[in-house]
mmCIF file of C-alpha atoms in Angstrom:
data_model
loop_
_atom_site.group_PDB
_atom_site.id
_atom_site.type_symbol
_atom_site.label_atom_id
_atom_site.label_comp_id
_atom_site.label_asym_id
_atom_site.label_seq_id
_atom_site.Cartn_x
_atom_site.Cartn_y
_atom_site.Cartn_z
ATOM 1 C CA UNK A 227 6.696 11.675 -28.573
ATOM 2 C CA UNK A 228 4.938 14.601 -29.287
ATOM 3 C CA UNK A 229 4.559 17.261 -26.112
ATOM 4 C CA UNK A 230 1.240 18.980 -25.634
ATOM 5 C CA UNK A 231 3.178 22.488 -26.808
ATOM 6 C CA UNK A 232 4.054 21.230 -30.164
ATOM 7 C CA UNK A 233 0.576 19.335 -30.668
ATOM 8 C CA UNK A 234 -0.782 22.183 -33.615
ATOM 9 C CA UNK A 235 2.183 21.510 -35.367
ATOM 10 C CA UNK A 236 3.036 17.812 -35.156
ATOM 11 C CA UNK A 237 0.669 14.449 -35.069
ATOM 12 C CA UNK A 238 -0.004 13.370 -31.660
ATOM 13 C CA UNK A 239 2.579 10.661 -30.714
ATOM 14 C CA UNK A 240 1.051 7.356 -31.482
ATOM 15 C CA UNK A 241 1.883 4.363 -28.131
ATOM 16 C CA UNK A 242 3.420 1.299 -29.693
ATOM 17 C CA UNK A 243 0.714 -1.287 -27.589
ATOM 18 C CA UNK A 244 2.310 -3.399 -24.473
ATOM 19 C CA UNK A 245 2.246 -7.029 -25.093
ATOM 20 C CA UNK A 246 -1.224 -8.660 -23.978
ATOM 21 C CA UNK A 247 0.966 -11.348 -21.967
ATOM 22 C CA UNK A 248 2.302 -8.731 -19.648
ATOM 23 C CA UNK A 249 -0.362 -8.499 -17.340
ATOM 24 C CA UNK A 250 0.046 -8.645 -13.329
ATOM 25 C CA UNK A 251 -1.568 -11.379 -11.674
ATOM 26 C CA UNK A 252 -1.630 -9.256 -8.186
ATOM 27 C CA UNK A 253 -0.804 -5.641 -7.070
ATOM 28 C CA UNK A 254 0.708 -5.761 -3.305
ATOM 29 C CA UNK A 255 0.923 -2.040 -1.011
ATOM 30 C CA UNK A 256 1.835 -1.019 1.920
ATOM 31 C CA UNK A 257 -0.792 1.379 3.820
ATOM 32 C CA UNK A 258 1.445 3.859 4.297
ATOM 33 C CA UNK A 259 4.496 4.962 3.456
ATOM 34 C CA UNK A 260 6.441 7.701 5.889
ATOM 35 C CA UNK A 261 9.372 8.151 3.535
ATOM 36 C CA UNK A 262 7.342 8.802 0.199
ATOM 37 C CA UNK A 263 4.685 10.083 2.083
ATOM 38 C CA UNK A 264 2.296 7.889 -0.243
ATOM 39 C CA UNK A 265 -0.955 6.519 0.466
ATOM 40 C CA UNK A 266 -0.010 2.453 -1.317
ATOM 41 C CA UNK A 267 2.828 1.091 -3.236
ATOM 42 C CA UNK A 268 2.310 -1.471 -6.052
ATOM 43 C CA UNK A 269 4.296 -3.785 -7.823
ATOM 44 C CA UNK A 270 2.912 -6.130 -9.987
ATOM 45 C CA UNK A 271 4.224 -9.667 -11.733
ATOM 46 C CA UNK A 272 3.448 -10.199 -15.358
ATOM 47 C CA UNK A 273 0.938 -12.831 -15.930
ATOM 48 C CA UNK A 274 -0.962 -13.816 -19.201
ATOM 49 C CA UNK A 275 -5.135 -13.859 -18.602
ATOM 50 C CA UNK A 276 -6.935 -13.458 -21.512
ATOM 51 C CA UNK A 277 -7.011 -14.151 -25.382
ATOM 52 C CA UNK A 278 -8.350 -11.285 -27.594
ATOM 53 C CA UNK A 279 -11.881 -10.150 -27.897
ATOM 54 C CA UNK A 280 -13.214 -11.616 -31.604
ATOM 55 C CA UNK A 281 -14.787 -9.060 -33.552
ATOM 56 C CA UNK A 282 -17.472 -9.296 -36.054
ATOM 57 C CA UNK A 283 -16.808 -8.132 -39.701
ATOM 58 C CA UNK A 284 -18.407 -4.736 -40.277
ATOM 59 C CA UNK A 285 -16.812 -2.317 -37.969
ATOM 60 C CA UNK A 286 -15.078 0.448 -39.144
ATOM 61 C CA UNK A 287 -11.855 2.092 -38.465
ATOM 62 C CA UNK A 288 -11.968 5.711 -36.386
ATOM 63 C CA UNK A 289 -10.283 7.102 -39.030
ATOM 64 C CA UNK A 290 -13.504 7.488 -41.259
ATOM 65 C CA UNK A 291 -15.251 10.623 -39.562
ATOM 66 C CA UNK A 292 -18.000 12.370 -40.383
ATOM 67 C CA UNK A 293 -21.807 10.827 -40.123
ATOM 68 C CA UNK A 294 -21.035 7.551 -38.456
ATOM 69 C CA UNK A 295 -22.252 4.195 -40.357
ATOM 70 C CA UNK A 296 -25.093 2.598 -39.153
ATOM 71 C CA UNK A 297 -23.092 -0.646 -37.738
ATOM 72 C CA UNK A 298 -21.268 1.715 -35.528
ATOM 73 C CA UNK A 299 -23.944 4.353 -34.679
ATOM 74 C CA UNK A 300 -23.902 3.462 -30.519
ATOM 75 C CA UNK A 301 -20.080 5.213 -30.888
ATOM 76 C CA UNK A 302 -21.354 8.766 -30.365
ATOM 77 C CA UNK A 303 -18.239 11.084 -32.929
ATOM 78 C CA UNK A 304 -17.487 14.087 -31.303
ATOM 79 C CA UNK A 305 -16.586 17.321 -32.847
ATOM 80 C CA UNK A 306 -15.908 19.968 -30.147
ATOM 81 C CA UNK A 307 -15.423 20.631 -26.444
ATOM 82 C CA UNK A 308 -19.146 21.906 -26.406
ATOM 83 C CA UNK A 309 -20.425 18.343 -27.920
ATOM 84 C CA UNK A 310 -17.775 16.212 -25.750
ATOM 85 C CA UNK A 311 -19.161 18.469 -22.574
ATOM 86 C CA UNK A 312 -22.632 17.768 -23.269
ATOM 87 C CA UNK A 313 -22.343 13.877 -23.839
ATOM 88 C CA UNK A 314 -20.842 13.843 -20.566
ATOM 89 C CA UNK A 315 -23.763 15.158 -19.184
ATOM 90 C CA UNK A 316 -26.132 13.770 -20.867
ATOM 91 C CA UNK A 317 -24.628 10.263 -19.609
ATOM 92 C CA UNK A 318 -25.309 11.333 -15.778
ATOM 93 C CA UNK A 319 -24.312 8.590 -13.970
ATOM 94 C CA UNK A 320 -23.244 5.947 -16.595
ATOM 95 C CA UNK A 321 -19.918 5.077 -17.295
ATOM 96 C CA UNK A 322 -18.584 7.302 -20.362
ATOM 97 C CA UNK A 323 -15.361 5.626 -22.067
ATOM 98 C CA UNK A 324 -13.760 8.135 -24.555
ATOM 99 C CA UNK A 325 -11.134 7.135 -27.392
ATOM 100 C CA UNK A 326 -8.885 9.881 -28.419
ATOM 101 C CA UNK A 327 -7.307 8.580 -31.624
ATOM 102 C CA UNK A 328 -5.844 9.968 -34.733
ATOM 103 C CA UNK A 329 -6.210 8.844 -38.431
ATOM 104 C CA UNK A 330 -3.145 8.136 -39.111
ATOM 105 C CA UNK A 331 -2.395 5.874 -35.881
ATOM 106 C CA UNK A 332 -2.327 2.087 -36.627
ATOM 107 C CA UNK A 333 -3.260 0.943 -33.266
ATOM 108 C CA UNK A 334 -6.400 3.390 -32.829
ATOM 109 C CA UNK A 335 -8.040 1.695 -36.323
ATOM 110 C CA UNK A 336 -7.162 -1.526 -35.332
ATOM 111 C CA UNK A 337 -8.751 -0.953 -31.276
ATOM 112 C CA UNK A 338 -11.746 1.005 -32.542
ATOM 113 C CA UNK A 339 -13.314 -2.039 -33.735
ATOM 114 C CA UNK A 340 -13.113 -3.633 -30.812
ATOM 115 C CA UNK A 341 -14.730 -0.388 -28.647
ATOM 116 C CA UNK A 342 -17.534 -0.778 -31.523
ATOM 117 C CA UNK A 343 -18.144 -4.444 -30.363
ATOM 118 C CA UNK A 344 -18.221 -3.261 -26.633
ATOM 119 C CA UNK A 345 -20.314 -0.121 -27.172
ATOM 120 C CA UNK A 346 -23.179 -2.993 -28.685
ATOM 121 C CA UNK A 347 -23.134 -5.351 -25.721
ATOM 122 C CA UNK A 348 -23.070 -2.840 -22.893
ATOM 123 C CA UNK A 349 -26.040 -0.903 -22.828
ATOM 124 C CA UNK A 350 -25.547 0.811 -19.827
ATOM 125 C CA UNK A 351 -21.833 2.431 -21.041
ATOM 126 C CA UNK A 352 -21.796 5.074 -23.365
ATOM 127 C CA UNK A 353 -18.892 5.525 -25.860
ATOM 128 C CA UNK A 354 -17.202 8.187 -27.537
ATOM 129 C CA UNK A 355 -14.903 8.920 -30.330
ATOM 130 C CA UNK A 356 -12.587 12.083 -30.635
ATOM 131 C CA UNK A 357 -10.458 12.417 -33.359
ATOM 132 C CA UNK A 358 -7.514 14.540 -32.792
ATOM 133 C CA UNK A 359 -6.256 15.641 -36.258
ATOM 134 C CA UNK A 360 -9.724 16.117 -37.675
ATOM 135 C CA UNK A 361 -10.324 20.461 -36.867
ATOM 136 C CA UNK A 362 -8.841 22.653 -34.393
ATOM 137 C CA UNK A 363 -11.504 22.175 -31.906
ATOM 138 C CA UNK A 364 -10.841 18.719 -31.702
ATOM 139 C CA UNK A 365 -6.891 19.616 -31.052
ATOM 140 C CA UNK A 366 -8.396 22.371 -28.583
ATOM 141 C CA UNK A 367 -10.212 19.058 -26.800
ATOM 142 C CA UNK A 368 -6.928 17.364 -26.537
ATOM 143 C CA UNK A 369 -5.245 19.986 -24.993
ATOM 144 C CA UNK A 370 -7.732 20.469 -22.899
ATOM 145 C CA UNK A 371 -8.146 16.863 -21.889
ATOM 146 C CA UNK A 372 -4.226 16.345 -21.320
ATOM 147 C CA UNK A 373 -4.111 13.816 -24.591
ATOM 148 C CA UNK A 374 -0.175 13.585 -25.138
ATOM 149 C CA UNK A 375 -0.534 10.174 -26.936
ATOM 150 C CA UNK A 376 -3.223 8.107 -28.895
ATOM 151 C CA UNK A 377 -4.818 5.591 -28.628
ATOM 152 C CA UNK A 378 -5.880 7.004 -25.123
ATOM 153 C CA UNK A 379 -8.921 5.878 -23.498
ATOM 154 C CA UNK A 380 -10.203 8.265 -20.731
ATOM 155 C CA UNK A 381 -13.848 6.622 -18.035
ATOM 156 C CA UNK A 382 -15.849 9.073 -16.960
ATOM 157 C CA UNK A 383 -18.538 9.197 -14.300
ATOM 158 C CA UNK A 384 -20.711 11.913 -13.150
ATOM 159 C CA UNK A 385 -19.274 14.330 -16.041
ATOM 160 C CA UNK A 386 -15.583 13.343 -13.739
ATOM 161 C CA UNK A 387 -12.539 11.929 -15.074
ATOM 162 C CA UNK A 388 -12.430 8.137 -12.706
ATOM 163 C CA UNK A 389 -9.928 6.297 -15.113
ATOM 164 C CA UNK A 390 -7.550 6.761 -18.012
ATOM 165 C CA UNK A 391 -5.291 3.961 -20.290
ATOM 166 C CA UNK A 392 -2.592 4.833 -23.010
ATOM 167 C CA UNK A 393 -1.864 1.826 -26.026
ATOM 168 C CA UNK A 394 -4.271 -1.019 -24.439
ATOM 169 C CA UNK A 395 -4.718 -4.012 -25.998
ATOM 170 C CA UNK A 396 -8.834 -4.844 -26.590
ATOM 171 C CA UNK A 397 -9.079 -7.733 -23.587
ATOM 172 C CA UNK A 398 -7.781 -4.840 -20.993
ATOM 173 C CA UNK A 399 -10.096 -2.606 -22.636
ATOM 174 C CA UNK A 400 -12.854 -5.565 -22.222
ATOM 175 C CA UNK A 401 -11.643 -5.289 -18.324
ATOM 176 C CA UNK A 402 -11.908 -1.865 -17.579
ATOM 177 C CA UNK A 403 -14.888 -1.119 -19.492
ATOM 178 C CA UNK A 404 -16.777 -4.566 -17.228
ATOM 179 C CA UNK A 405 -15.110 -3.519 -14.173
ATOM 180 C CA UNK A 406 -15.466 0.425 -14.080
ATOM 181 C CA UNK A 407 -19.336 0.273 -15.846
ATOM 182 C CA UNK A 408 -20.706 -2.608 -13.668
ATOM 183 C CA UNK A 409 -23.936 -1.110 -12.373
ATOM 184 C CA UNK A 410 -26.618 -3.855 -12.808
ATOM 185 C CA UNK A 411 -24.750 -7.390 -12.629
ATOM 186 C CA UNK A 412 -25.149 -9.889 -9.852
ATOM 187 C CA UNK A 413 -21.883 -8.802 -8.024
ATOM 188 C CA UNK A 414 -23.108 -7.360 -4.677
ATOM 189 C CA UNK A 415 -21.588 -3.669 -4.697
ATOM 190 C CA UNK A 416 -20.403 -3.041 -0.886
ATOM 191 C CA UNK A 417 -18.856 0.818 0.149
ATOM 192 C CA UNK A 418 -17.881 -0.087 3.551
ATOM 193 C CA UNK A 419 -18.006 -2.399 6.520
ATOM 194 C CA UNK A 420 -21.654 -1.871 7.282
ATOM 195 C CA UNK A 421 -22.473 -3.037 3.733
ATOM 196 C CA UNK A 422 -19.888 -6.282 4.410
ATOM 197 C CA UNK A 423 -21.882 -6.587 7.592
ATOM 198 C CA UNK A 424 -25.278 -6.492 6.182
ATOM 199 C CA UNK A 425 -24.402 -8.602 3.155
ATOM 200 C CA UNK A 426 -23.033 -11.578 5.523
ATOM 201 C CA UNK A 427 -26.516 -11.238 8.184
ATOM 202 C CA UNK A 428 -28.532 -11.719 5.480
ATOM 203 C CA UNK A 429 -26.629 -14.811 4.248
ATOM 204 C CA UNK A 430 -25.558 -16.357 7.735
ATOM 205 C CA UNK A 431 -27.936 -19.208 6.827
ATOM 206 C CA UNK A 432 -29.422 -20.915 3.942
ATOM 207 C CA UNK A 433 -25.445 -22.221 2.734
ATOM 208 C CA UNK A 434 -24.800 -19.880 0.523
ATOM 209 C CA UNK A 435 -20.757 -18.964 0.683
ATOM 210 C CA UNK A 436 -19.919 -15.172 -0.521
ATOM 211 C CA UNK A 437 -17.160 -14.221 -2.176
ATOM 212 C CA UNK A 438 -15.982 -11.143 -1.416
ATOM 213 C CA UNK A 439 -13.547 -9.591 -4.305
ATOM 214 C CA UNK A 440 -11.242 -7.228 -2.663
ATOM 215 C CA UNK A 441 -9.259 -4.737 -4.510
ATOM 216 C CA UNK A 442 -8.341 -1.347 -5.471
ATOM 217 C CA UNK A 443 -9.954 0.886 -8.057
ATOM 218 C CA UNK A 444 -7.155 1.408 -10.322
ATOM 219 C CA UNK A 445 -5.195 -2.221 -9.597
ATOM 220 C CA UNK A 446 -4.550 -3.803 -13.317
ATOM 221 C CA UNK A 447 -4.755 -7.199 -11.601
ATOM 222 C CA UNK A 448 -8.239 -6.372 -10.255
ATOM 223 C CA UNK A 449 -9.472 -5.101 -13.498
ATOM 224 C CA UNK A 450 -8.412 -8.312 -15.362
ATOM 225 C CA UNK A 451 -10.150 -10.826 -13.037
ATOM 226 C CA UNK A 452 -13.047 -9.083 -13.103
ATOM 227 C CA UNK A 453 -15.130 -10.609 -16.072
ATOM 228 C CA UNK A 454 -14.454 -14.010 -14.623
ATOM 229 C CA UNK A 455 -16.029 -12.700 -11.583
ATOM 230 C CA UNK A 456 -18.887 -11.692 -13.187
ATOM 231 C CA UNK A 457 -19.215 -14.825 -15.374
ATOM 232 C CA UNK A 458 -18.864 -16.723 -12.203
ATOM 233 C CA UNK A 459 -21.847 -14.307 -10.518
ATOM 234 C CA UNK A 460 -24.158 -15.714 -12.995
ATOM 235 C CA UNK A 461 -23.340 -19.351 -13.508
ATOM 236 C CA UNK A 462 -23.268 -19.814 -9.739
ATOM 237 C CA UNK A 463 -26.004 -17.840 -8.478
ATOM 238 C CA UNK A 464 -27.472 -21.035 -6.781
ATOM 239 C CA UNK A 465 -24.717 -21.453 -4.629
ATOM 240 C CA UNK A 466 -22.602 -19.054 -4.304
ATOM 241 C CA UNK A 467 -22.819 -14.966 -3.198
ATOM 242 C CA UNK A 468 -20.600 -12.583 -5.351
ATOM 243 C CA UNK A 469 -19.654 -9.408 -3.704
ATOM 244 C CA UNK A 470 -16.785 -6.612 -4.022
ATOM 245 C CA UNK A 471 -15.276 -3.519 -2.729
ATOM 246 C CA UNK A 472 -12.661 -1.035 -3.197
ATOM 247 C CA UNK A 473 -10.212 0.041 -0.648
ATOM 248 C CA UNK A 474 -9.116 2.949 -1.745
ATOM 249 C CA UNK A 475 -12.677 4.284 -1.805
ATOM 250 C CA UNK A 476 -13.445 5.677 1.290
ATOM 251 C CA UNK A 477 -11.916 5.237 5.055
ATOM 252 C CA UNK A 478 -13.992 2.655 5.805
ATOM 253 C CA UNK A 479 -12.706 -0.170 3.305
ATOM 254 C CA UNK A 480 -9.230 0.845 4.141
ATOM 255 C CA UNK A 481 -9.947 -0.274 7.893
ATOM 256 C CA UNK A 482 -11.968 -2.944 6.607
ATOM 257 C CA UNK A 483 -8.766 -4.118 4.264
ATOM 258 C CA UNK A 484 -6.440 -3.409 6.740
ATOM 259 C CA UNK A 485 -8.434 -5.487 9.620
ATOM 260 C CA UNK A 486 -8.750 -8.497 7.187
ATOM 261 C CA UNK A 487 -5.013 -8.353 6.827
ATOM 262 C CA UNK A 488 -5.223 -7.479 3.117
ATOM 263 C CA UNK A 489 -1.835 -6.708 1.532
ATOM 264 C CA UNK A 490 -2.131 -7.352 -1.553
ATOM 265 C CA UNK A 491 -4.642 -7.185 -4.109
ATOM 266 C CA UNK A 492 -7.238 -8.618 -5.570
ATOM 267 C CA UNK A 493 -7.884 -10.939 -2.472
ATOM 268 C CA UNK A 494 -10.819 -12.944 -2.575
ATOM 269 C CA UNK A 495 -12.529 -13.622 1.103
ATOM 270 C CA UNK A 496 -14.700 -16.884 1.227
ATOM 271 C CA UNK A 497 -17.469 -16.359 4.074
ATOM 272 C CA UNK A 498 -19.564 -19.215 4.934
ATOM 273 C CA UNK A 499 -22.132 -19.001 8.234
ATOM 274 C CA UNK A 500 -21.211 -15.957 9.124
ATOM 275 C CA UNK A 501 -17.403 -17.086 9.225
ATOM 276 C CA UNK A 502 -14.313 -16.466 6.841
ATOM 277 C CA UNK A 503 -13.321 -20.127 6.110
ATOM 278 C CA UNK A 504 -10.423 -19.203 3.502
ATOM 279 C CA UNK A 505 -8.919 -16.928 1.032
ATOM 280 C CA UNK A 506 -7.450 -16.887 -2.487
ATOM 281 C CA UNK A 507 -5.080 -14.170 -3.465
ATOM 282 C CA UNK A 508 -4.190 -13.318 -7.192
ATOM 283 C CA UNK A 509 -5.852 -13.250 -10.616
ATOM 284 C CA UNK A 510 -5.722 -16.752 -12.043
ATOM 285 C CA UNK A 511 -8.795 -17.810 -13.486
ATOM 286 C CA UNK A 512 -8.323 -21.131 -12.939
ATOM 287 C CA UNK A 513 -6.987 -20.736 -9.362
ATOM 288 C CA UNK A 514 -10.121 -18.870 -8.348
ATOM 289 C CA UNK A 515 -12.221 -21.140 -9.616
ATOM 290 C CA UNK A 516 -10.609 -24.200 -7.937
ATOM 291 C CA UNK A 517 -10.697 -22.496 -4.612
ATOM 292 C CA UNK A 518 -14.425 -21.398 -4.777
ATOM 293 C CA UNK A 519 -15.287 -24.787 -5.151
ATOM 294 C CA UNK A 520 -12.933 -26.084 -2.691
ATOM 295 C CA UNK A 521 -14.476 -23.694 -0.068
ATOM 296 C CA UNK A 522 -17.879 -24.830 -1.448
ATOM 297 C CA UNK A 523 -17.092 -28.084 -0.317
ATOM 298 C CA UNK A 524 -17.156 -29.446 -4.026
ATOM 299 C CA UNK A 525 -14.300 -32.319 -3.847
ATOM 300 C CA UNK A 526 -11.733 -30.812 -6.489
ATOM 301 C CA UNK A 527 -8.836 -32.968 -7.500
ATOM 302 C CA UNK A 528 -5.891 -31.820 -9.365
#
């Protein structure tokens, strides 16, 4: 693996990607921990979720720079610190998600198409693509950006650095992109327990149950559940009330998680009048779905 010293005279190392079947279906922490002095532990337990993202014929590989092609022109190619700095801002508050690949790495050409996909579905996320070996100001970039191996995908927000992922496979880059660019979907967005207060007045009657997705902001499980979340926000908007928040965000999640007796994460909280009336914890798609229902009162037999 190739240091950040030695990066002028070798290739960036390139990450050999992690099986797509190792993939934790929760993250469990303790609040505190007096002898590491750390805010949450996690360990996770491997669990398969999702199948690869199809991609359409037509999208190139990173390795081609220069003018971009017009079937991958939402990819914004960037050429310096100076353009890479001014993309950022220019994004203001969307989510920015920024390959650093090289062109002789495998698994950036065969990703990239994948990112291209993304970048023409999600309006509201702006991509970027920095090739390493192409100049010495893209090197500089690297340096500057702490890019030891490639394919490395760094989320920015606000022109700061909120996320970063080394040799993903394209369904957790799917996840993070949905979960860490969500700005305009139907999941309710709550920041602390006024928000969880609010969101459960205004739905104390009428029968609609919310489900409140509980996690952390950089919990793999969380990330991975996430698009069924959303998919579920849509198809039972009739019914059912989709909310989420963070723990680690502020102070006032953490009290929030640690008064619901949260310990591990994601945890999904079913509120109906007013009440909590159950809870689901993991990331099984199917699971999740079976227990929304049950807590709907649909009759679910297995």
């Amino acid at each position: 693996m190739a240091t950040v010293g030695s990066f002028l005279a070798k290739p960036i190392a390139t990450v050999v990607p992690r099986p797509s079947s190792a993939v934790a279906s929760t993250s469990s922490f303790v609040f505190f921990n007096h002898k590491t002095n750390s805010l949450f532990r996690r360990q996770t337990i491997p669990k398969r979720l999702f199948s690869a993202v199809r991609v359409k014929a037509g999208a190139t590989s990173p390795g081609k720079v220069g003018t971009p092609p017009a079937n991958d022109e939402k990819v914004i190619k960037i050429h310096s610190g100076e353009e890479f700095d001014e993309a950022l801002k220019n994004a203001k508050s969307k989510l920015v998600v920024a390959e650093f690949a090289t062109s002789k790495s495998d698994h950036s050409n065969k990703i990239y198409p994948f990112m291209v996909e993304l970048s023409r579905t999600c309006n509201d996320v702006v991509f970027l693509l920095v090739m390493g070996d192409e100049s010495d100001k893209t090197r500089e970039l690297c340096r500057r950006e702490k890019i030891e191996k490639v394919p490395h995908f760094s989320f920015y927000k606000s022109m700061e650095k909120i996320h970063e992922e080394e040799g993903i496979e394209p369904d957790q880059l799917m996840g993070d992109v949905l979960y860490y660019g969500d700005n305009h979907s139907a999941v309710v967005q709550l920041h602390g327990r006024p928000d969880v207060e609010k969101l459960i007045e205004e739905n104390r009657t009428g029968g609609k149950m919310i489900v409140l997705d509980v996690g952390l902001k950089h919990c793999g499980p969380c990330v991975k559940v996430y698009p069924t979340v959303l998919k579920l926000s849509r198809s039972m908007a009739e019914t059912v009330v989709f909310a989420r928040m963070n723990g680690d965000e502020n102070d006032s999640c953490m009290e929030f998680l640690k008064d619901m007796n949260v310990i591990e994460v994601p945890t999904f909280l079913f509120i109906k009048d007013g009440k909590i009336c159950g809870r689901y914890v993991g990331s099984g798609k199917g699971e999740l779905i079976g227990e929304i229902l049950r807590y709907s009162g649909v009759r679910v037999t297995y």
